[in-house]
Every structure is written in C-alpha cells, then in structure tokens.
GROMACS .gro file of C-alpha atoms in nm:
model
  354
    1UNK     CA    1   7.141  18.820  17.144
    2UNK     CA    2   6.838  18.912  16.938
    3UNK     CA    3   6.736  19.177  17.138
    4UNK     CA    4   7.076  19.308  17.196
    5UNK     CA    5   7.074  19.373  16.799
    6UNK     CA    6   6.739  19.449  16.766
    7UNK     CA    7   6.826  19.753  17.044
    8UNK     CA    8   7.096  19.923  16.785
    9UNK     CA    9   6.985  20.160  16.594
   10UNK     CA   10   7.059  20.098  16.271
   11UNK     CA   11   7.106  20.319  16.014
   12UNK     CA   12   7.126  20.338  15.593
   13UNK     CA   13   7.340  20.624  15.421
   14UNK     CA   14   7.177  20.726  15.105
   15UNK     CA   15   7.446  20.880  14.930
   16UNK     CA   16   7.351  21.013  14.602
   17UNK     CA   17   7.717  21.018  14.464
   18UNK     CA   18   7.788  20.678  14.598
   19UNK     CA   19   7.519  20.554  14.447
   20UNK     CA   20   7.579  20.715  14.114
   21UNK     CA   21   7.956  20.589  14.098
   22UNK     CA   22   7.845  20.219  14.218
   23UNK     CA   23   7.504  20.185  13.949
   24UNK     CA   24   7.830  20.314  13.676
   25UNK     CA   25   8.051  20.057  13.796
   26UNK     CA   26   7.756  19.746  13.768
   27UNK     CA   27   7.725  19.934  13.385
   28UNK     CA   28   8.097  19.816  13.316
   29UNK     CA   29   8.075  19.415  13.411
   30UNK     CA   30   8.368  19.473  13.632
   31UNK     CA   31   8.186  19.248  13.935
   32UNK     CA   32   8.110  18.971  13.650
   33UNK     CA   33   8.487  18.993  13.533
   34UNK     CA   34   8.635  18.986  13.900
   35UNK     CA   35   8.399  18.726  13.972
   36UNK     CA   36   8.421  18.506  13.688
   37UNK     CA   37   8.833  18.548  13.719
   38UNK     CA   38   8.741  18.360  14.084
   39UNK     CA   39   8.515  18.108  13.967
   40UNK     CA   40   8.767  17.999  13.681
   41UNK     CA   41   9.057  17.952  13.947
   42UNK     CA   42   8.787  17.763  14.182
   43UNK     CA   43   8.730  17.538  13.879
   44UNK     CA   44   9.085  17.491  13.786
   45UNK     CA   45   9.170  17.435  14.222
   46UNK     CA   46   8.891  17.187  14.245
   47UNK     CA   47   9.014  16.992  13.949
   48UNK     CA   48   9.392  16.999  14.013
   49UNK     CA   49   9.335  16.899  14.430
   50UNK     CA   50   9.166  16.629  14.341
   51UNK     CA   51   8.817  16.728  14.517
   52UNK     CA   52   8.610  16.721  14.150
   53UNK     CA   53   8.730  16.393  14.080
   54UNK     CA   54   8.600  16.286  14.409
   55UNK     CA   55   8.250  16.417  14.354
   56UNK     CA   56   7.970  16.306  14.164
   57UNK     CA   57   7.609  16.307  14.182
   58UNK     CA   58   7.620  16.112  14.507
   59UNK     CA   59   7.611  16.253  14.838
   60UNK     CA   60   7.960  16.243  14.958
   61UNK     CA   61   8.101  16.339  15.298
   62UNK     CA   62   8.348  16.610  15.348
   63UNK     CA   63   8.603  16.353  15.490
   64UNK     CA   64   8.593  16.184  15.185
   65UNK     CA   65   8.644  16.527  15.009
   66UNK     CA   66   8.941  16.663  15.126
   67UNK     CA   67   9.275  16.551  14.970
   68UNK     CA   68   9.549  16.371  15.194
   69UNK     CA   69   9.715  16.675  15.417
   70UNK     CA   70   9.412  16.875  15.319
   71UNK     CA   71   9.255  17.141  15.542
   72UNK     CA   72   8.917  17.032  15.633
   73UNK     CA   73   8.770  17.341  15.783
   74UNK     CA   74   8.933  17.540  15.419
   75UNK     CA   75   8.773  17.270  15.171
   76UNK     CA   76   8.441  17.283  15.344
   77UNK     CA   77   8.431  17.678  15.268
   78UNK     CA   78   8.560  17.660  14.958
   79UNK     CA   79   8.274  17.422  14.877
   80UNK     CA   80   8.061  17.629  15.041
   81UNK     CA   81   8.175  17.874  14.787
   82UNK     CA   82   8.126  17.668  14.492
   83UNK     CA   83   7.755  17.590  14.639
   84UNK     CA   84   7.663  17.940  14.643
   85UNK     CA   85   7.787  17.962  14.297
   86UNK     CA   86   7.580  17.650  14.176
   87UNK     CA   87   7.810  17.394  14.147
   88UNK     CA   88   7.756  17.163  14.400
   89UNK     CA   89   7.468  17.105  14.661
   90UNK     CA   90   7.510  17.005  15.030
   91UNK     CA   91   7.296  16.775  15.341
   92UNK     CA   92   7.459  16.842  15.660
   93UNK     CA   93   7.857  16.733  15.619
   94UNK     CA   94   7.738  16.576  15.260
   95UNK     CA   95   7.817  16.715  14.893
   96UNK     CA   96   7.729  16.610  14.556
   97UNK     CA   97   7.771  16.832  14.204
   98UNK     CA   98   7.471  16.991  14.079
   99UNK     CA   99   7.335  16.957  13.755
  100UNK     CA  100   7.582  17.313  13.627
  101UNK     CA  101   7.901  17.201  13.856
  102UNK     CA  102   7.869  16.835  13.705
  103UNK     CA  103   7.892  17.023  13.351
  104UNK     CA  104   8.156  17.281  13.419
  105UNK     CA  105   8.381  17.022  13.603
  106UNK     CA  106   8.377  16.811  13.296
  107UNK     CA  107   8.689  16.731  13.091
  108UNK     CA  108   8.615  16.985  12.818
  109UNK     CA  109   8.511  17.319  12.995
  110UNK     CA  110   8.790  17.260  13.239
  111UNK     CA  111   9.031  17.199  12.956
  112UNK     CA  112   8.903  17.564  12.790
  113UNK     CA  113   8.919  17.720  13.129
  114UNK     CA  114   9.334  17.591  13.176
  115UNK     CA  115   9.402  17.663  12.834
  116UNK     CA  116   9.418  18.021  12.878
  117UNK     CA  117   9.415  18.045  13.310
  118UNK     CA  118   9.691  17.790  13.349
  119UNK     CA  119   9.911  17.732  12.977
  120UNK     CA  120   9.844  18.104  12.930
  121UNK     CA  121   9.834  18.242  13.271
  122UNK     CA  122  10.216  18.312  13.335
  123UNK     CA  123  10.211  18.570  13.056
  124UNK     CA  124   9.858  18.699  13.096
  125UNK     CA  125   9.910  18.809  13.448
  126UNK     CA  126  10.262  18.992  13.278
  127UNK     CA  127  10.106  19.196  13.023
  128UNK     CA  128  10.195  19.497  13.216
  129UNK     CA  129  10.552  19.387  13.203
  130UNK     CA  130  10.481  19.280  12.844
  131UNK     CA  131  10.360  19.646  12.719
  132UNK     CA  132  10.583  19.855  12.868
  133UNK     CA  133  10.950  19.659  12.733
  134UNK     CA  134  11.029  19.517  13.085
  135UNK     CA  135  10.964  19.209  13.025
  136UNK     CA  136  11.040  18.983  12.683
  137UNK     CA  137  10.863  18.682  12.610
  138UNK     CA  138  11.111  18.371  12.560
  139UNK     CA  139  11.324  18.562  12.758
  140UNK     CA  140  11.157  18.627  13.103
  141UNK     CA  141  10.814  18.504  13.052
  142UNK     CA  142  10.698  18.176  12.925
  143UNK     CA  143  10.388  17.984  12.849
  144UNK     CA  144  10.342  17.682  13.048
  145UNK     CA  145  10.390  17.432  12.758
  146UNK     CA  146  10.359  17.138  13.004
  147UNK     CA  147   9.955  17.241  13.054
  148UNK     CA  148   9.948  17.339  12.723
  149UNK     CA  149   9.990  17.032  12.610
  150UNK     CA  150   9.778  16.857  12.843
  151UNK     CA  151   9.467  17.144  12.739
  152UNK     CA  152   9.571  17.108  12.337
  153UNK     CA  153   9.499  16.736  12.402
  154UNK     CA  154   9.173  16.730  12.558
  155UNK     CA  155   9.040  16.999  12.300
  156UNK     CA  156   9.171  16.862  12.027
  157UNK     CA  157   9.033  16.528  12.115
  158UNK     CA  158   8.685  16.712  12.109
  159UNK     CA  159   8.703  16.919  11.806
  160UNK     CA  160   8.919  16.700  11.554
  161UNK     CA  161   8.930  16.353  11.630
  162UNK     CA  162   8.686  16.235  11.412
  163UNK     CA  163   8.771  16.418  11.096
  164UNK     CA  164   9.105  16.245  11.147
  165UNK     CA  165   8.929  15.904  11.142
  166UNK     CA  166   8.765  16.032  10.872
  167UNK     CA  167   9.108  16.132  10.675
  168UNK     CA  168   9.249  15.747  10.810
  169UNK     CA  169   8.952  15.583  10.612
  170UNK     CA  170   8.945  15.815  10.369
  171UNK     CA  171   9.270  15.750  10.250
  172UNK     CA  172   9.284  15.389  10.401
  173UNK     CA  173   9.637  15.504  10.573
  174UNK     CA  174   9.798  15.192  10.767
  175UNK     CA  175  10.098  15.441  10.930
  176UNK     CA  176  10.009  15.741  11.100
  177UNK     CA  177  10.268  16.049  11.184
  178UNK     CA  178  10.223  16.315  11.452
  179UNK     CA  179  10.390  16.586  11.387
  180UNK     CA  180  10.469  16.820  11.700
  181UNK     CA  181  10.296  16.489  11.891
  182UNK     CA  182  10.345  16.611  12.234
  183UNK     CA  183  10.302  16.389  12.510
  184UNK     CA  184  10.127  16.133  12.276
  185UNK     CA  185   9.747  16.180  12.286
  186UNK     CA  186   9.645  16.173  11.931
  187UNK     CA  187   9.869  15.872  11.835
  188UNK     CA  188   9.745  15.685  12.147
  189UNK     CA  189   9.426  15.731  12.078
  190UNK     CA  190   9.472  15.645  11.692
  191UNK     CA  191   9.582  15.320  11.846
  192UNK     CA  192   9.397  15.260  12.078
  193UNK     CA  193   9.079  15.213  11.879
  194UNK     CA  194   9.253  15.074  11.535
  195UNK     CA  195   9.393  14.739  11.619
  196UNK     CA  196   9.544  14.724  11.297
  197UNK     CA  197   9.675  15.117  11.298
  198UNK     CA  198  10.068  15.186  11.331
  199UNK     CA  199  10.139  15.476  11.460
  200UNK     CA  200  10.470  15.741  11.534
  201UNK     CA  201  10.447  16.058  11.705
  202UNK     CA  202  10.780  16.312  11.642
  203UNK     CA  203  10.862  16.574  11.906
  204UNK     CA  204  11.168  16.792  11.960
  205UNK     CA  205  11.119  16.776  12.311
  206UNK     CA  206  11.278  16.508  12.429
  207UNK     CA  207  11.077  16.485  12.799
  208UNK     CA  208  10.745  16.467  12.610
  209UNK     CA  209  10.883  16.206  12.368
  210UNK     CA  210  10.991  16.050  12.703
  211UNK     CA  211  10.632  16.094  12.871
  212UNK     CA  212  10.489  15.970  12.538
  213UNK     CA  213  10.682  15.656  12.523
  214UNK     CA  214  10.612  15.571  12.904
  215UNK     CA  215  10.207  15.585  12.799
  216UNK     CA  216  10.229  15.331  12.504
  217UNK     CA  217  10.389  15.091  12.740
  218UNK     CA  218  10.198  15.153  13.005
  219UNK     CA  219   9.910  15.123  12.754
  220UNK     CA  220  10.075  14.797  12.575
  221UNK     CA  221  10.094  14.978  12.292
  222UNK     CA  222  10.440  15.001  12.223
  223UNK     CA  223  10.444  14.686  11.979
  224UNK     CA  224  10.251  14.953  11.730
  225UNK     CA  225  10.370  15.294  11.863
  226UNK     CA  226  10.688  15.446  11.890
  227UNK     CA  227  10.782  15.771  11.958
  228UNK     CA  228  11.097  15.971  11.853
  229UNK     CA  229  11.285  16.265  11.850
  230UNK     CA  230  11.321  16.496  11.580
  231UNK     CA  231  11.274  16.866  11.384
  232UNK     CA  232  10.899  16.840  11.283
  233UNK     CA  233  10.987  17.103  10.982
  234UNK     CA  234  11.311  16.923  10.906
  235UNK     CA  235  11.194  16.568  10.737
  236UNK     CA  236  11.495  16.484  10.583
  237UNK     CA  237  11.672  16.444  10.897
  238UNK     CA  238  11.329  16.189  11.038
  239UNK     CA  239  11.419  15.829  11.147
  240UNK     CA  240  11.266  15.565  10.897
  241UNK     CA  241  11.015  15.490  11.111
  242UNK     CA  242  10.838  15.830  11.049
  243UNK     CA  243  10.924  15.877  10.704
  244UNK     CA  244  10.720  15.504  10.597
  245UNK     CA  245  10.437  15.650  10.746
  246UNK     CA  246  10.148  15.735  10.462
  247UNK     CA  247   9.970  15.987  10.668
  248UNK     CA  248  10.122  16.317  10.805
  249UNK     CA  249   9.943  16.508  11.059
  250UNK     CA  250  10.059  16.807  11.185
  251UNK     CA  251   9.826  17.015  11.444
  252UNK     CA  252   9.860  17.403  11.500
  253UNK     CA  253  10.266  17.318  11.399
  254UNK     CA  254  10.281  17.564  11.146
  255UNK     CA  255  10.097  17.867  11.160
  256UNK     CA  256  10.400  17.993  11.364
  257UNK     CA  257  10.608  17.994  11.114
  258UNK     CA  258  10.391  18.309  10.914
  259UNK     CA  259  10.567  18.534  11.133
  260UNK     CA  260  10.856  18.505  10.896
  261UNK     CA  261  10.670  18.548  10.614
  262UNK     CA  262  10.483  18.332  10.334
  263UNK     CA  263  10.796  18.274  10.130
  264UNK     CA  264  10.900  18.107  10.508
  265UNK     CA  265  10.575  17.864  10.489
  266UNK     CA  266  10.625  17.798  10.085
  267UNK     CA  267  10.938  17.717  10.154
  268UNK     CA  268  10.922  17.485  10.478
  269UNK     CA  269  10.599  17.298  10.291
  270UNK     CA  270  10.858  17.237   9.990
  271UNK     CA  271  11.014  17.025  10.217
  272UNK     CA  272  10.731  16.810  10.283
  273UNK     CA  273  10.654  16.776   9.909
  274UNK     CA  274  10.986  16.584   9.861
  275UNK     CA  275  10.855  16.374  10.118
  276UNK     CA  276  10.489  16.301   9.952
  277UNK     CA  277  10.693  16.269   9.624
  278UNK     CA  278  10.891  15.988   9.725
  279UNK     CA  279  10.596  15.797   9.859
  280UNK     CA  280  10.268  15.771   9.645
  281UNK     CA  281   9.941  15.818   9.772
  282UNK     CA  282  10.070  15.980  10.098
  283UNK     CA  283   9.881  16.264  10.215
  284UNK     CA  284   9.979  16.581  10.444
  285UNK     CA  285   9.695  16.694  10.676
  286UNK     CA  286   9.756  17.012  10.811
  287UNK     CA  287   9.517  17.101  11.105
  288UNK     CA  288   9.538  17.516  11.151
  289UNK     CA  289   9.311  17.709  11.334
  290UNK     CA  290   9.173  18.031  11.149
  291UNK     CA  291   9.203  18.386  11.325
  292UNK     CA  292   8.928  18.596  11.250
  293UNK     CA  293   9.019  18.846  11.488
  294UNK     CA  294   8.620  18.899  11.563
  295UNK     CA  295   8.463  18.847  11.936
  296UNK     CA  296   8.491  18.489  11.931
  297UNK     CA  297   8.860  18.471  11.890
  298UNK     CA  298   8.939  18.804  12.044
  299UNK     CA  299   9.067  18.577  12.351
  300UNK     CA  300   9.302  18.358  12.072
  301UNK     CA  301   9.418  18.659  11.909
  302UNK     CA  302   9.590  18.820  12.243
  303UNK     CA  303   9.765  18.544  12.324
  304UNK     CA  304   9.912  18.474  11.997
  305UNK     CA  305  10.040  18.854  12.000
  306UNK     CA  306  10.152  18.870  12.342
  307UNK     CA  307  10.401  18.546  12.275
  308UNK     CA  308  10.496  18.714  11.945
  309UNK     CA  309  10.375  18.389  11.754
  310UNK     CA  310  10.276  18.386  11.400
  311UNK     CA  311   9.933  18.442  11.335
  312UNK     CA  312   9.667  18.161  11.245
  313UNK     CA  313   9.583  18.271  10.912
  314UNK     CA  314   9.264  18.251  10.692
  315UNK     CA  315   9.269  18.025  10.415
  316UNK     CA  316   9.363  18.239  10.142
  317UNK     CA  317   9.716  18.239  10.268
  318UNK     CA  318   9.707  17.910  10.326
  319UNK     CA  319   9.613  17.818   9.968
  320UNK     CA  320   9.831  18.078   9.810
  321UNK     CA  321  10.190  17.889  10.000
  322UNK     CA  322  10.036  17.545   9.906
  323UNK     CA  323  10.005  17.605   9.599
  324UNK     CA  324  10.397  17.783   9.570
  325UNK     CA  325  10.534  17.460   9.767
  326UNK     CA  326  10.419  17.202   9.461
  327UNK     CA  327  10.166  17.125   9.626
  328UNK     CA  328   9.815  17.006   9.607
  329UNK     CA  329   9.525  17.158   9.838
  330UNK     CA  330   9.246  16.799   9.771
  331UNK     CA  331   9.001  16.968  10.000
  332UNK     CA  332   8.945  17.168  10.333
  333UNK     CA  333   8.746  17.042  10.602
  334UNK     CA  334   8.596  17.255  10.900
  335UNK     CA  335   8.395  17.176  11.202
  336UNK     CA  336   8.163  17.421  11.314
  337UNK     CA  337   8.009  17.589  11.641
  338UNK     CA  338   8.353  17.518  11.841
  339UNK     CA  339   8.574  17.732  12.035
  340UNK     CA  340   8.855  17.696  11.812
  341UNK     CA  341   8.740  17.779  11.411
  342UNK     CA  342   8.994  17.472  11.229
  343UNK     CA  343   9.067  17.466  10.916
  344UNK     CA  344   9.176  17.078  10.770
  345UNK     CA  345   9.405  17.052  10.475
  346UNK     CA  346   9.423  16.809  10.262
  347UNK     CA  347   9.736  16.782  10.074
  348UNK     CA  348   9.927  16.569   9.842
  349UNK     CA  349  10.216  16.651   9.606
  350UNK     CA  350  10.044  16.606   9.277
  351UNK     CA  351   9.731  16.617   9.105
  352UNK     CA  352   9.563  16.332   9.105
  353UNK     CA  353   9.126  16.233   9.030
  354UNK     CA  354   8.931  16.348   9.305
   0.00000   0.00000   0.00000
C-alpha cells in the first residue's frame, strides 16, 4: 500500500491569496474560539454522561468507561479527542486523566464552564433572535434556572463560604436564613459542619423548596433545617420559623431589583429594617457581586443585559440605598483573585460600637 502512495504524485498549491486570507484569519483567534466552544461542550458531555466521574488517575478500561446504553466505538473517539487535547492519556483499551484533564474536570472549572454554556446557553445561542426583537426574554427564551442553581452552588461554595462562617462567628448567630436558598446548598452545608447551627432556607419556588427539603432528610438534617416557601423581598408575609432567625443572608437576590431604580432597592431594604428592628443584634448580609464592566466581567455583563436583569452595582450605590433604608452598612468584605468580584454587606438597623 506504501508504494501504491508513494507512486502518486503529490502536489502542494501555494496560493498567495489563500495564504494571505488564512495567516488573517489565525490573526483573529477565530480557531481558538471555535475550538475552545468544543472543548467546553466536551467538558460539560464528559461530566454530565458520567465518563469524568468514572476516571481518575488510574488506568481504566474503556468498558468501564462507557455509560449503560453507551456507544463504545463513539466514547472511545471522543476520548480520543479529549487525549489529543490533554486531558486524559491512554495504554491500549486503558484511560486515565492527565495532570490538566484531572484539573479541568474538577468541581469548580466545570461549574464556571456550565454557568454560562449550560444556565446561560439557551439565551446565548439566541442573541440573534435577542437583537433583532424576535425573540423576548421571559417570554420565548429562558435561562436554565435548574443548572443555574446547581453552578451558583458550587461557586458560591468556593468563593463565599468561609466569609459566611466568618459572619456566623462573628456575630455568634444560632439561626441562619437563606434568602433565595435554592435547592438548599448553603443551609446544608451551614449544617452540616455546625452541630449546634439551625438553619431555614426561603424560596418562591416551590420544586426547589421541594428538592431542598428531600436533601435535609436524606442528609438527617431535617431535625435542624427546614425549608419553606415564601417572597424573599416580602418579610412580613415569612413563616416564624424564618423571621426568629438572627442572621439573614441573601446571595445575588437583590441586585435585580436596580433595574427599577434605587428608590426600588431603598425601599425593598426598608422592609428588612423593620425586620432587624424587631429583633436586636440581628444582622442582614447581603452578598452582591460588583460589575465593573472591564475584561474580567465582560462575560457577566452580557448576560445580565441580554436577560434584561438589573445590573450588579458598585458599592457606591449600594451604600447610598443602605443608608436611605435606615440602615446601617458595619463593614464590607471582599474576596479577591475570583471569577466573580463580591461585595459582603454587613448590615444592621442601627448604630451600634463597632
């Protein structure tokens, strides 16, 4: 067969235009876009089948690889795939994660990666739709709230975990509140490490309440959990439960609400200072990531625009509705060098010795 290819001639077109047009097109990054757009739904396909769970530094065989009902002969090339990309090495019909799959396959880059290629990805792949007035968001086009929530817990459980530990010693809290809690992650997590910690999580969605409340007793947590329904930005109408908590956390709840204006925030946070009124020494974190609209957060600032959400805001505005609620700003806390830029609120309703 050699020789049968060795006997064609074989021939290179030097094309001066072609090769003009191609050495422009490496200029633009457009190969490193298209193939980092592949590599991010290779990440997010290995995780979600199952197959990155199932590898590890060990040499595993492709039977062991492929998922029940799997394709054998497509999972072998699509590790083949990931191989030539870095991410995993192979010995005959044997696989294991290299040192750079091990690390992108983790909980954390994945969790960045879905955050805007799966919660996001139903209205970044409709921007076109978007733009031109064919399409509305809330109308036709939707995040995916259900791997939102899943994303906002693993990242959040990376950046701000431990300045809420902090804020629980800090202010030696016994009840916790999530506000906007989601499918439970904080709270659980609260509990799960705090024996003596009582914890609620409030939701208006009444499946992730449901989801929630199926963890902490699958967890045996539900003798110091609960979860329950309710308007996060509507306290008056909370279930005892929440309001006897002395620490109120609410996460990313509401920048939204900006969009209507800062008389809008002032007047939703007045709310919350009846609340910390009527219970001394209760304090109101508010967790709120900052938009600097720079190159770090260009990524954050398109999505926020293209779902017609409020902005993050810096802390200026922040301060400024604060202060027109009643309320106290004790201190902000921030954790640098992460993907999202949070700011941490401290609030109480009066002023009080630092």
């Amino acid at each position: 067969m050699s020789n049968k290819v060795e006997s064609v001639e074989s021939v290179e077109v030097s094309d001066a235009s072609v090769q003009r047009e191609w050495k422009s097109v490496a200029a633009t990054g457009a190969r490193e876009l298209a193939s980092s757009y592949v590599l991010c739904n290779t990440v997010l396909g290995l995780a979600r089948s199952g197959i990155a769970e199932r590898l590890s530094d060990q040499w595993t065989s492709l039977a062991e690889l492929v998922p029940p009902g799997g394709y054998t002969e497509l999972v072998g090339n699509l590790l083949r795939f990931a191989e030539v990309r870095g991410l995993v090495e192979s010995r005959g019909d044997s696989w294991r994660l290299a040192a750079p799959g091990g690390a992108l396959l983790g909980e954390v880059p994945e969790a960045v990666i879905g955050y805007y290629a799966e919660a996001y990805g139903p209205v970044l792949s409709n921007i076109e739709g978007l733009a031109t007035g064919r399409l509305r968001y809330g109308a036709d086009v939707e995040r995916d709230t259900e791997a939102l929530g899943r994303r906002c817990e693993v990242l959040f459980r990376s950046v701000g975990m431990n300045v809420v530990r902090e804020l629980i010693g800090r202010y030696r809290a016994e009840r916790v509140l999530d506000l906007g809690c989601g499918t439970g992650g904080m709270v659980l997590d609260l509990a799960r490490e705090d024996p003596r910690l009582r914890a609620v999580g409030l939701d208006i969605a009444e499946d992730a309440v449901a989801l929630a409340s199926k963890r902490a007793r699958e967890e045996g947590l539900q003798d110091r959990v609960s979860f329950v329904v309710g308007d996060a930005f509507v306290p008056g109408e909370w279930p005892a439960a929440a309001r006897e908590c002395d620490l109120f956390i609410a996460v990313g709840a509401v920048h939204e609400h900006f969009r209507d204006g800062e008389k809008a925030v002032a007047e939703l946070l007045r709310s919350y200072a009846e609340l910390l009124a009527g219970k001394p020494g209760s304090v109101l974190v508010l967790a709120e990531p900052e938009l600097f609209r720079d190159a770090e957060d260009a990524d954050f600032f398109l999505v926020h625009a293209l779902t017609e959400q409020g902005f993050p805001q810096r802390r200026e505005p922040w301060l400024k509705v604060i202060e027109a609620a009643g309320l106290t700003c004790r201190r902000i806390q921030s954790v640098p060098d992460t993907m999202f830029r949070f700011a941490y609120y401290e609030i109480t309703s009066a002023a009080v010795p630092r």
